[in-house]
Coordinates of C-alpha atoms and ligand atoms in Angstrom, one line a residue:
Chain A
M1 CA -62.3 34.2 236.0
T2 CA -61.5 33.8 239.1
R3 CA -60.7 30.3 238.4
D4 CA -58.5 30.5 235.8
L5 CA -56.6 32.9 238.2
T6 CA -56.7 30.5 241.1
R7 CA -55.5 27.9 239.1
R8 CA -52.7 30.3 237.8
Q9 CA -51.6 30.5 240.8
A10 CA -51.6 27.3 242.2
I11 CA -49.3 26.5 239.5
G12 CA -47.5 28.3 240.5
I13 CA -46.8 28.6 243.6
T14 CA -48.6 25.4 244.3
G15 CA -49.5 22.9 241.3
A16 CA -46.3 21.3 240.7
A17 CA -46.1 20.5 244.0
L18 CA -48.7 19.0 244.3
G19 CA -48.7 16.9 240.9
S20 CA -51.4 18.8 238.9
P21 CA -51.8 16.1 235.9
F22 CA -50.8 18.3 233.7
L23 CA -47.7 18.9 235.0
A24 CA -44.6 17.1 236.3
A25 CA -44.0 16.6 239.5
P26 CA -40.6 17.4 241.7
L27 CA -39.2 15.2 242.8
Y28 CA -39.7 13.5 239.4
A29 CA -38.3 16.3 237.7
Q30 CA -34.6 15.2 237.2
S31 CA -36.2 11.4 236.2
S32 CA -34.8 10.3 232.2
G33 CA -34.2 7.2 231.8
H34 CA -36.2 4.1 229.1
V35 CA -38.6 2.2 230.6
V36 CA -40.4 -0.8 228.3
V37 CA -44.0 -1.6 229.2
I38 CA -44.6 -5.2 228.6
G39 CA -48.4 -5.2 227.9
G40 CA -51.5 -3.1 227.0
G41 CA -54.3 -3.7 228.6
F42 CA -55.5 -2.2 231.9
G43 CA -52.3 -1.9 233.6
G44 CA -50.1 -1.2 230.9
A45 CA -51.5 1.1 229.2
S46 CA -52.9 2.6 232.1
A47 CA -48.5 3.3 233.9
A48 CA -47.2 4.3 229.9
R49 CA -50.2 7.1 230.3
T50 CA -49.1 7.7 233.4
L51 CA -45.2 8.3 232.6
R52 CA -45.5 10.2 229.4
R53 CA -47.6 12.7 232.2
V54 CA -45.4 12.7 235.7
A55 CA -41.8 12.0 233.8
P56 CA -42.2 14.0 230.4
G57 CA -38.0 12.7 230.3
I58 CA -37.9 9.3 230.4
S59 CA -39.0 7.1 226.7
V60 CA -41.6 5.2 227.0
T61 CA -41.8 1.5 224.5
L62 CA -44.8 0.2 225.1
L63 CA -45.3 -3.6 223.0
V64 CA -48.9 -5.2 222.9
D65 CA -50.0 -8.0 220.6
A66 CA -52.1 -6.4 218.2
A67 CA -53.0 -3.4 217.0
E68 CA -55.9 -3.3 218.8
F69 CA -57.4 -3.5 222.7
T70 CA -60.8 -5.1 223.0
T71 CA -61.8 -4.2 227.5
C72 CA -63.3 -7.6 229.1
P73 CA -65.3 -5.0 230.9
F74 CA -68.4 -4.2 229.6
S75 CA -67.5 -7.7 227.0
N76 CA -70.6 -9.5 229.1
L77 CA -73.4 -6.5 227.5
V78 CA -71.7 -7.3 224.1
I79 CA -72.1 -11.2 225.0
G80 CA -76.3 -9.6 226.3
G81 CA -76.8 -8.2 223.0
L82 CA -76.4 -4.9 224.9
R83 CA -72.9 -3.3 223.3
D84 CA -71.2 -3.8 220.0
I85 CA -68.1 -5.1 220.4
S86 CA -66.7 -1.9 218.9
D87 CA -68.2 0.1 222.0
I88 CA -64.8 -1.8 223.5
R89 CA -62.3 -1.8 221.7
F90 CA -60.3 1.1 221.5
S91 CA -56.7 2.2 219.5
Y92 CA -53.4 3.4 220.6
D93 CA -53.9 6.6 218.7
A94 CA -53.9 8.8 222.2
L95 CA -50.9 6.7 223.5
R96 CA -48.7 7.8 220.5
S97 CA -49.2 11.2 220.3
E98 CA -48.4 11.4 224.0
G99 CA -44.8 10.1 222.7
V100 CA -45.8 6.8 224.3
D101 CA -43.9 4.8 221.6
V102 CA -46.7 1.7 221.2
R103 CA -44.8 -1.6 219.4
V104 CA -47.0 -4.3 218.1
D105 CA -43.9 -6.2 218.5
P106 CA -45.0 -8.9 221.3
A107 CA -42.0 -10.0 224.2
T108 CA -40.4 -12.9 223.6
A109 CA -38.6 -13.2 226.0
L110 CA -37.7 -10.9 229.1
D111 CA -34.1 -11.6 230.4
P112 CA -33.4 -9.9 234.0
A113 CA -29.8 -10.3 233.8
A114 CA -29.0 -8.8 230.4
R115 CA -32.1 -6.2 231.1
E116 CA -33.3 -7.1 227.8
V117 CA -36.4 -7.6 226.3
V118 CA -36.9 -10.2 223.2
L119 CA -39.6 -9.4 220.7
Q120 CA -41.2 -11.1 217.8
S121 CA -39.5 -9.4 214.9
G122 CA -36.5 -10.4 216.4
D123 CA -36.0 -6.3 217.5
R124 CA -33.4 -5.7 221.5
L125 CA -34.7 -3.5 223.9
S126 CA -32.7 -2.7 227.0
Y127 CA -34.1 -1.0 229.6
D128 CA -33.3 0.9 232.6
R129 CA -37.4 -0.6 234.2
A130 CA -39.8 -3.1 232.8
I131 CA -43.5 -3.2 233.2
V132 CA -44.8 -6.4 232.9
S133 CA -48.4 -6.5 232.3
P134 CA -49.5 -9.0 230.2
G135 CA -52.0 -10.4 231.7
I136 CA -53.1 -14.7 232.4
D137 CA -53.0 -17.7 230.6
F138 CA -54.8 -20.3 230.3
R139 CA -54.0 -23.9 232.3
W140 CA -55.5 -26.1 230.4
D141 CA -53.7 -29.0 231.4
A142 CA -55.9 -28.5 235.0
L143 CA -58.5 -29.2 233.0
P144 CA -59.3 -33.1 232.1
G145 CA -58.7 -34.1 228.9
V146 CA -59.3 -30.9 226.6
S147 CA -56.8 -28.4 225.3
A148 CA -56.9 -24.9 223.8
D149 CA -58.9 -25.9 220.8
V150 CA -62.0 -26.4 222.8
A151 CA -62.6 -22.8 223.2
E152 CA -63.7 -23.2 219.3
T153 CA -66.6 -25.0 221.0
L154 CA -67.0 -24.3 224.4
P155 CA -65.6 -20.2 223.8
H156 CA -64.2 -19.5 227.4
A157 CA -64.6 -15.8 226.8
W158 CA -61.9 -15.1 228.7
K159 CA -59.8 -13.0 227.1
A160 CA -62.3 -10.2 225.1
G161 CA -62.3 -10.3 221.4
A162 CA -63.2 -13.1 219.1
Q163 CA -63.9 -15.6 221.9
T164 CA -66.6 -12.5 223.2
L165 CA -68.6 -12.9 219.6
L166 CA -68.1 -16.6 219.2
L167 CA -70.1 -16.8 222.8
R168 CA -72.8 -14.3 221.7
D169 CA -72.8 -16.0 218.9
Q170 CA -74.7 -19.2 220.5
I171 CA -76.4 -17.4 222.5
Q172 CA -78.6 -15.9 220.0
A173 CA -78.2 -19.2 217.9
M174 CA -79.7 -21.6 220.7
P175 CA -82.8 -23.2 220.4
E176 CA -86.0 -22.9 222.6
G177 CA -85.8 -23.7 226.4
G178 CA -82.5 -24.5 225.7
T179 CA -79.4 -24.2 228.0
V180 CA -76.0 -22.3 228.8
I181 CA -73.6 -23.5 231.5
I182 CA -70.9 -21.4 232.5
A183 CA -68.2 -23.8 234.0
P184 CA -65.8 -20.8 236.2
P185 CA -63.3 -22.3 238.1
D186 CA -61.5 -21.8 241.3
N187 CA -60.1 -18.6 242.8
P188 CA -57.8 -17.5 242.0
F189 CA -58.2 -16.6 238.4
R190 CA -60.1 -12.7 237.0
C191 CA -62.3 -11.0 238.1
P192 CA -64.1 -12.7 240.8
P193 CA -67.5 -11.2 240.0
G194 CA -67.2 -11.4 235.9
P195 CA -69.0 -15.2 235.3
Y196 CA -71.9 -14.0 237.8
E197 CA -72.4 -10.4 236.0
R198 CA -72.4 -12.8 232.9
A199 CA -74.6 -15.2 234.4
S200 CA -77.4 -12.3 234.8
L201 CA -76.7 -10.2 231.3
I202 CA -76.8 -13.9 229.6
A203 CA -80.6 -14.1 231.5
H204 CA -81.1 -10.7 230.5
Y205 CA -81.0 -11.2 227.1
L206 CA -82.7 -14.3 228.1
S207 CA -85.9 -13.9 229.7
Q208 CA -86.8 -11.4 226.0
H209 CA -85.5 -13.5 223.3
N210 CA -86.0 -17.5 225.1
P211 CA -87.8 -17.0 228.0
T212 CA -88.0 -20.7 229.2
A213 CA -84.1 -20.9 229.0
K214 CA -82.0 -22.2 231.3
V215 CA -78.9 -20.6 232.9
L216 CA -76.9 -23.5 235.1
I217 CA -74.0 -22.4 236.9
V218 CA -71.2 -25.5 237.3
D219 CA -68.5 -23.6 239.7
G220 CA -65.0 -24.9 240.3
K221 CA -65.9 -23.5 244.2
D222 CA -68.4 -23.3 247.2
K223 CA -68.9 -19.5 247.0
F224 CA -68.8 -16.2 245.2
S225 CA -68.4 -12.5 245.3
K226 CA -71.2 -10.7 246.0
Q227 CA -73.5 -13.8 245.8
G228 CA -76.1 -12.8 248.1
L229 CA -76.5 -9.4 246.1
F230 CA -76.3 -11.8 243.0
M231 CA -78.5 -14.6 244.1
A232 CA -81.3 -11.8 245.1
G233 CA -81.0 -9.5 241.9
W234 CA -81.7 -13.1 239.5
Q235 CA -84.3 -13.9 242.0
A236 CA -86.2 -10.6 241.7
L237 CA -85.2 -10.1 238.3
Y238 CA -85.4 -13.7 236.3
P239 CA -87.1 -16.2 238.7
G240 CA -86.2 -20.2 238.3
M241 CA -83.5 -18.8 235.3
I242 CA -80.0 -19.0 236.9
S243 CA -79.8 -22.5 239.4
F244 CA -76.0 -22.7 241.0
I245 CA -74.2 -25.4 241.5
P246 CA -71.4 -25.6 244.0
F247 CA -68.3 -27.6 243.7
A248 CA -69.9 -29.2 247.7
E249 CA -72.8 -30.6 245.1
H250 CA -70.9 -32.0 241.9
G251 CA -67.3 -32.8 243.1
G252 CA -65.9 -31.0 240.7
L253 CA -65.2 -31.7 236.6
K254 CA -64.6 -35.6 235.9
E255 CA -64.8 -34.7 231.7
I256 CA -66.3 -32.2 228.9
D257 CA -67.0 -34.0 225.6
A258 CA -66.6 -30.4 223.9
G259 CA -69.1 -32.9 220.8
A260 CA -71.6 -34.1 222.7
K261 CA -72.0 -30.5 224.5
R262 CA -71.8 -32.4 227.5
I263 CA -69.9 -32.0 231.1
D264 CA -70.0 -35.1 233.7
T265 CA -68.8 -34.1 237.0
Y266 CA -67.7 -36.8 240.1
F267 CA -72.0 -36.4 241.0
E268 CA -73.5 -35.8 238.2
S269 CA -73.9 -35.6 234.3
F270 CA -74.9 -32.1 232.6
S271 CA -76.2 -31.7 229.1
A272 CA -76.5 -28.3 227.4
D273 CA -76.8 -26.2 223.7
V274 CA -73.8 -23.9 225.1
I275 CA -71.3 -24.6 227.4
N276 CA -68.6 -21.8 228.6
L277 CA -65.8 -23.0 229.4
I278 CA -63.6 -20.9 232.0
P279 CA -60.3 -22.3 232.4
P280 CA -57.9 -22.0 235.1
Q281 CA -56.0 -19.6 235.1
S282 CA -52.5 -18.0 235.4
A283 CA -49.8 -15.2 235.3
A284 CA -48.8 -15.0 231.5
S285 CA -46.8 -17.3 229.6
I286 CA -44.0 -14.4 229.6
A287 CA -43.7 -13.9 233.3
L288 CA -43.6 -17.4 233.5
E289 CA -40.9 -18.2 231.1
A290 CA -39.4 -15.2 232.7
G291 CA -39.0 -16.8 235.8
L292 CA -41.0 -14.2 237.4
T293 CA -43.5 -16.8 238.9
G294 CA -40.8 -18.3 241.0
T295 CA -42.2 -22.0 241.8
G296 CA -45.7 -20.6 241.1
M297 CA -48.0 -19.1 239.2
W298 CA -48.2 -15.3 239.5
C299 CA -46.3 -12.9 240.8
E300 CA -45.1 -11.7 243.5
I301 CA -44.1 -8.4 243.8
D302 CA -42.8 -5.2 246.7
G303 CA -46.9 -3.4 247.9
L304 CA -44.9 0.0 247.6
T305 CA -43.2 -0.1 243.5
F306 CA -44.5 -3.3 242.5
E307 CA -40.8 -4.5 241.7
S308 CA -40.8 -8.4 241.1
R309 CA -39.8 -10.2 244.2
E310 CA -37.5 -12.3 241.2
A311 CA -35.7 -9.8 239.6
E312 CA -34.3 -6.7 239.7
N313 CA -35.9 -3.7 238.1
V314 CA -38.9 -5.4 236.3
H315 CA -42.4 -5.0 238.0
V316 CA -45.1 -6.7 237.8
I317 CA -48.8 -5.4 237.9
G318 CA -52.2 -6.5 236.7
D319 CA -54.0 -9.6 237.1
A320 CA -50.5 -11.4 236.5
A321 CA -49.8 -10.0 240.3
I322 CA -50.3 -11.2 243.9
V323 CA -51.0 -7.9 244.4
G324 CA -51.7 -8.4 248.4
D325 CA -55.0 -7.9 249.1
M326 CA -56.5 -6.1 246.2
P327 CA -58.2 -8.5 243.5
K328 CA -57.6 -8.7 240.2
S329 CA -60.0 -6.3 238.6
G330 CA -59.3 -3.9 235.5
F331 CA -59.8 -1.3 238.1
S332 CA -56.6 -2.8 239.9
A333 CA -54.8 -3.1 237.1
A334 CA -55.2 1.1 236.4
T335 CA -54.6 2.0 239.9
Q336 CA -51.5 -0.4 240.2
G337 CA -49.9 1.1 236.9
K338 CA -50.1 4.4 237.4
V339 CA -48.6 4.4 241.5
C340 CA -46.2 1.8 239.8
A341 CA -45.7 4.8 237.4
H342 CA -44.8 7.3 240.2
A343 CA -42.8 4.9 242.0
I344 CA -40.9 4.4 238.2
A345 CA -40.7 8.1 238.0
T346 CA -39.2 9.0 241.5
L347 CA -37.2 5.3 241.5
L348 CA -35.1 6.8 238.4
A349 CA -34.5 9.6 240.4
G350 CA -33.0 9.4 243.1
N351 CA -35.9 9.4 245.4
A352 CA -37.9 6.8 247.5
P353 CA -41.6 5.9 246.4
E354 CA -44.4 6.9 248.6
R355 CA -48.0 5.7 250.6
G356 CA -50.2 5.6 249.4
Y357 CA -53.8 4.6 249.3
L358 CA -55.0 2.6 246.0
M359 CA -59.1 2.3 245.5
N360 CA -61.1 -0.6 243.8
T361 CA -64.3 -0.5 242.8
C362 CA -66.3 -3.4 240.8
Y363 CA -69.0 -2.5 239.3
S364 CA -71.7 -6.2 238.2
L365 CA -74.5 -5.7 236.1
V366 CA -77.5 -7.7 236.9
A367 CA -79.4 -6.2 234.5
P368 CA -79.5 -2.2 232.4
D369 CA -80.4 -0.5 235.2
Y370 CA -79.9 -2.9 238.3
G371 CA -75.5 -2.8 239.6
I372 CA -74.2 -4.1 242.3
S373 CA -70.2 -3.0 244.0
V374 CA -68.1 -4.3 245.8
A375 CA -65.4 -2.2 246.7
G376 CA -62.1 -1.6 249.5
V377 CA -58.8 0.7 250.2
Y378 CA -55.4 -0.9 250.1
Q379 CA -51.9 0.7 251.5
S380 CA -49.2 -1.1 251.5
D381 CA -47.8 -2.5 255.3
D382 CA -44.9 -2.5 256.4
D383 CA -43.2 -5.5 255.0
N384 CA -44.2 -3.4 252.0
R385 CA -47.4 -5.4 251.3
L386 CA -50.5 -3.8 250.0
S387 CA -53.5 -4.7 252.4
S388 CA -57.3 -4.2 252.5
L389 CA -57.6 -1.6 255.3
P390 CA -59.9 -2.1 258.3
G391 CA -63.3 -0.8 258.7
T392 CA -63.3 0.1 254.3
G393 CA -64.7 -1.7 251.9
G394 CA -66.8 -4.5 251.3
T395 CA -70.4 -4.9 248.8
S396 CA -73.3 -2.1 248.3
E397 CA -76.2 -2.7 250.7
A398 CA -78.2 -5.9 250.8
G399 CA -82.6 -5.8 250.1
D400 CA -84.7 -4.2 248.4
H401 CA -83.4 -0.4 247.1
P402 CA -84.0 0.1 244.2
Q403 CA -83.2 3.7 243.5
L404 CA -79.8 2.1 244.7
R405 CA -79.7 -0.6 242.3
R406 CA -80.3 2.3 239.6
D407 CA -77.7 4.4 241.0
E408 CA -74.7 2.4 240.8
A409 CA -76.0 0.7 237.0
D410 CA -75.9 3.9 236.2
Y411 CA -72.4 4.4 238.6
A412 CA -70.5 1.1 236.5
R413 CA -71.4 3.1 233.2
G414 CA -69.5 6.5 234.4
W415 CA -66.7 3.9 235.7
Y416 CA -66.4 2.2 232.1
A417 CA -66.3 5.2 229.7
S418 CA -64.0 7.1 232.9
I419 CA -61.8 4.7 232.4
T420 CA -61.4 3.9 229.0
Q421 CA -60.4 6.9 228.8
E422 CA -58.0 7.8 231.2
L423 CA -56.7 5.3 229.3
F424 CA -57.5 5.0 226.3
G425 CA -59.0 8.7 225.3
A426 CA -58.1 11.7 223.5
Chain B
M1 CA -57.5 30.2 254.1
I2 CA -57.1 27.8 251.6
D3 CA -54.3 29.1 250.6
H4 CA -52.8 28.7 253.6
R5 CA -53.8 25.2 253.5
R6 CA -52.6 24.2 250.3
N7 CA -48.9 25.4 251.6
R8 CA -49.4 23.5 254.7
F9 CA -50.2 20.3 252.9
V10 CA -46.8 21.4 250.5
C11 CA -44.6 21.5 252.8
M12 CA -46.1 18.2 255.0
A13 CA -46.3 16.5 251.0
L14 CA -42.6 17.2 250.2
G15 CA -41.7 16.7 253.9
A16 CA -42.8 12.9 253.7
G17 CA -40.5 12.2 250.8
L18 CA -37.8 14.0 252.5
A19 CA -38.5 11.3 255.2
L20 CA -38.4 8.3 253.2
A21 CA -35.6 9.8 250.6
T22 CA -33.4 10.4 253.5
G23 CA -33.8 6.7 254.4
G24 CA -37.4 7.1 257.7
S25 CA -39.0 3.6 258.7
G26 CA -41.0 4.2 255.5
A27 CA -43.8 5.8 257.8
V28 CA -46.0 8.5 256.7
A29 CA -45.6 10.9 259.5
E30 CA -49.9 13.3 258.3
G31 CA -51.2 12.3 255.9
V32 CA -50.7 10.1 252.9
P33 CA -49.6 11.7 249.0
S34 CA -52.2 13.4 247.5
T35 CA -50.8 12.5 243.9
I36 CA -50.9 8.8 244.8
T37 CA -54.4 8.6 246.0
A38 CA -55.7 10.8 243.5
E39 CA -55.1 8.1 241.0
S40 CA -57.9 5.9 242.5
C41 CA -59.9 8.9 242.2
T42 CA -60.0 9.8 238.9
T43 CA -60.2 6.0 237.5
C44 CA -64.0 6.8 238.0
H45 CA -64.4 10.4 238.2
G46 CA -62.2 10.6 235.1
P47 CA -59.4 12.3 233.7
G48 CA -58.4 15.3 236.0
G49 CA -61.2 15.4 237.6
I50 CA -63.3 15.6 235.3
G51 CA -66.8 13.7 235.7
S52 CA -68.1 11.6 234.2
G53 CA -71.9 10.9 233.4
A54 CA -73.7 10.3 236.5
I55 CA -70.1 10.4 238.7
P56 CA -69.7 14.2 239.2
R57 CA -67.3 16.2 238.7
L58 CA -64.4 16.7 241.4
A59 CA -62.0 19.2 239.2
G60 CA -62.0 23.1 239.3
E61 CA -64.8 22.1 242.7
P62 CA -63.7 24.7 246.1
A63 CA -62.4 23.4 248.2
A64 CA -64.1 23.9 251.1
D65 CA -66.6 21.9 249.5
L66 CA -64.9 18.7 248.5
S67 CA -63.8 18.8 251.7
A68 CA -66.9 18.3 253.5
A69 CA -68.0 15.7 251.6
L70 CA -65.7 13.5 251.7
T71 CA -65.6 13.8 256.3
G72 CA -69.8 13.6 255.5
F73 CA -69.1 10.2 253.6
R74 CA -66.1 9.4 256.0
D75 CA -68.0 10.0 259.7
G76 CA -71.1 8.9 258.0
T77 CA -72.9 12.5 257.9
R78 CA -73.7 12.4 254.1
E79 CA -75.6 9.4 252.2
S80 CA -74.2 8.0 249.5
T81 CA -73.7 5.0 247.8
I82 CA -70.5 3.5 247.5
M83 CA -68.2 7.2 248.8
S84 CA -68.9 6.2 252.1
R85 CA -66.4 2.7 251.9
L86 CA -63.9 4.2 250.4
T87 CA -63.6 7.1 252.5
G88 CA -62.7 5.3 256.0
P89 CA -59.0 5.8 256.3
L90 CA -58.7 9.4 255.6
T91 CA -57.0 11.9 258.2
D92 CA -58.6 15.2 258.4
E93 CA -55.2 16.0 256.6
D94 CA -55.7 13.3 253.8
I95 CA -59.4 15.0 253.0
A96 CA -57.8 18.2 252.7
G97 CA -54.6 17.4 250.5
I98 CA -57.5 15.6 248.3
A99 CA -59.8 18.2 248.8
D100 CA -57.0 20.9 247.2
Y101 CA -55.4 19.0 244.5
F102 CA -59.0 18.7 242.7
S103 CA -59.9 21.7 243.4
S104 CA -56.3 23.5 241.8
L105 CA -57.0 21.5 238.6
G106 CA -59.3 24.1 237.9
A107 CA -62.0 23.9 235.1
P108 CA -61.4 23.9 231.1
A109 CA -62.4 27.2 229.4
Q110 CA -66.2 26.6 228.7
Ligands
FAD1 C1 -65.9 -11.3 231.6 C2 -64.8 -10.2 232.2 C3 -65.4 -9.0 232.6 C4 -64.7 -8.4 233.6 N1 -64.7 -6.5 233.9 C5 -64.6 -6.0 235.2 C6 -64.7 -5.7 235.7 O1 -66.2 -4.3 235.2 N2 -64.6 -3.8 236.2 C7 -63.2 -4.5 236.1 O2 -62.7 -3.8 237.4 N3 -62.8 -5.6 235.0 C8 -63.0 -6.4 235.4 N4 -62.2 -7.7 234.4 C9 -60.9 -8.0 234.7 C10 -60.4 -7.2 234.4 O3 -60.6 -7.3 232.4 C11 -58.7 -7.0 233.9 O4 -58.1 -7.6 235.6 C12 -57.3 -6.4 233.7 O5 -58.2 -6.8 232.0 C13 -56.2 -7.0 234.5 O6 -55.7 -6.0 233.4 P1 -53.6 -6.6 232.8 O7 -53.1 -5.2 232.2 O8 -53.4 -7.3 234.1 O9 -53.9 -7.8 231.9 P2 -54.9 -7.2 229.9 O10 -56.5 -5.7 230.4 O11 -56.1 -8.4 229.7 O12 -53.5 -7.0 229.6 C14 -52.8 -7.8 229.3 C15 -52.3 -6.9 227.2 O13 -51.0 -8.2 227.1 C16 -50.9 -8.7 226.3 N5 -49.9 -9.2 226.3 C17 -49.8 -10.6 226.9 N6 -48.8 -11.1 226.6 C18 -47.7 -10.6 225.7 C19 -46.2 -10.6 225.3 N7 -45.9 -11.3 225.7 N8 -45.8 -9.3 224.5 C20 -47.7 -7.7 224.5 N9 -48.5 -8.2 224.7 C21 -49.0 -9.3 225.0 C22 -52.3 -9.3 226.0 O14 -52.5 -9.6 224.7 C23 -53.4 -8.0 226.3 O15 -53.6 -7.3 225.1 C24 -63.3 -8.6 232.9 C25 -63.0 -9.6 232.8 C26 -63.6 -10.8 232.5 C27 -63.1 -11.7 231.9

């Protein structure tokens, strides 16, 4: 009762100014126009939903390339046999019911000069502002002698769905004492701790079903995210099962024989029963083709508004963009989507966007009851670059802390439930 | 007490918005808008701060409690797994703003 009264008072007096999620904030109240969002993943779904929430006067079209979205986060649990693929798959029904015009009709071209998006169906949509969150594509030409169809034999499983299941099934069908190779690329790539969480959860599966099997990480770099914490976890939970071979020890991939399941590096040859080949990456093709990457592979943006440095009225968020110091994570993409929505609503109302804090936390599971994390706080600086704030962030405490590891595993599950609820939940 | 702080924050938030809208240098004088910061918090703490599994609920909690927790995390006087890593840059104004924001969201009807 008291609480209700307090809440009503808060709404009456200040709730609108404070921008309660259930109300439109006054700075945005005048906003109208049409925003087209390309890509219905972590960045795009988040931006579309937030726009409807904070600025109901803006009409939002979300272009997606499939009727359902399968999350990469927690796909390593599917590979490790801990969750079903249906647990990480979501429909766009909630977005539709909130007034987002969701169309399963991918963008084939974006013309910033004409402020127009061309769809696969041939339809053309004009926009006041576009948000581009298409994620990544693979640079097959950066690997020796292979093309995209190599993934049918050597799955990347770096976009979730059929590839996730293919890798899981190959691991489950592996002979006793077999070897899995994980070959991650050099930086930058989607989800820096992802390959090592994957190694962990594959080892977790193998330790129960194929305990003499091995996991070999043939890496495109010498160091990786949360390395000390991962390696301590492997030592404690899966002694002798996971080996990390840094770039300096193999010299890079020279030849890939998909049929023989063999990769030759400059210094050594590795044969395996399963090879998870994760190619080098770039911003997704729509961003490249629209000229949003300039002469590079990723989209440069303004850290306050996420507006492209290459095209006016086009905002890029998520993995496709270089967002200052923020990592390519689903948490980052979702946060950027929300903050970008506020910025666009403010701009469409003729005001200047506000400079807030953006946060990221990446949890990784080393085992179902063993979690670790890395976190950061970011703010756009005087050059509108989202810089990591000094004295914040960092990884979980090293050392023997079983309760902390259990807690962080619980928080990882809480995080996943929360972010998917926020993006896709009713 | 709480009302006073809430009103002060609103003035501050509007003030910051106006300063920017009128072409200020972009530097926010006091505090950072809690509407923006809260968008990061809810990624773990649930839409509208309703909590999620082991992650505590924020919505409708007394602002004084939320403020005390955030201040403790920031100053290292309250133990946490992750919050101490996320609260370092927050000023007292930021903390008051975030606390009031989530407190004002209230609890859903039981
Ligand atoms: C194995 C793995 C584990 C991960 N674990 C975590 C984790 O625990 N925590 C975390 O925070 N992050 C994690 N990530 C990272 C996370 O998946 C990405 O950072 C996040 O998905 C980026 O969001 P995005 O919006 O940029 O791209 P996506 O989420 O990939 O969304 C882009 C969508 O746009 C679609 N699209 C592309 N082009 C078009 C077009 N022209 N028209 C229409 N649609 C288009 C794509 O198909 C896709 O559906 C993980 C990634 C992997 C691979």
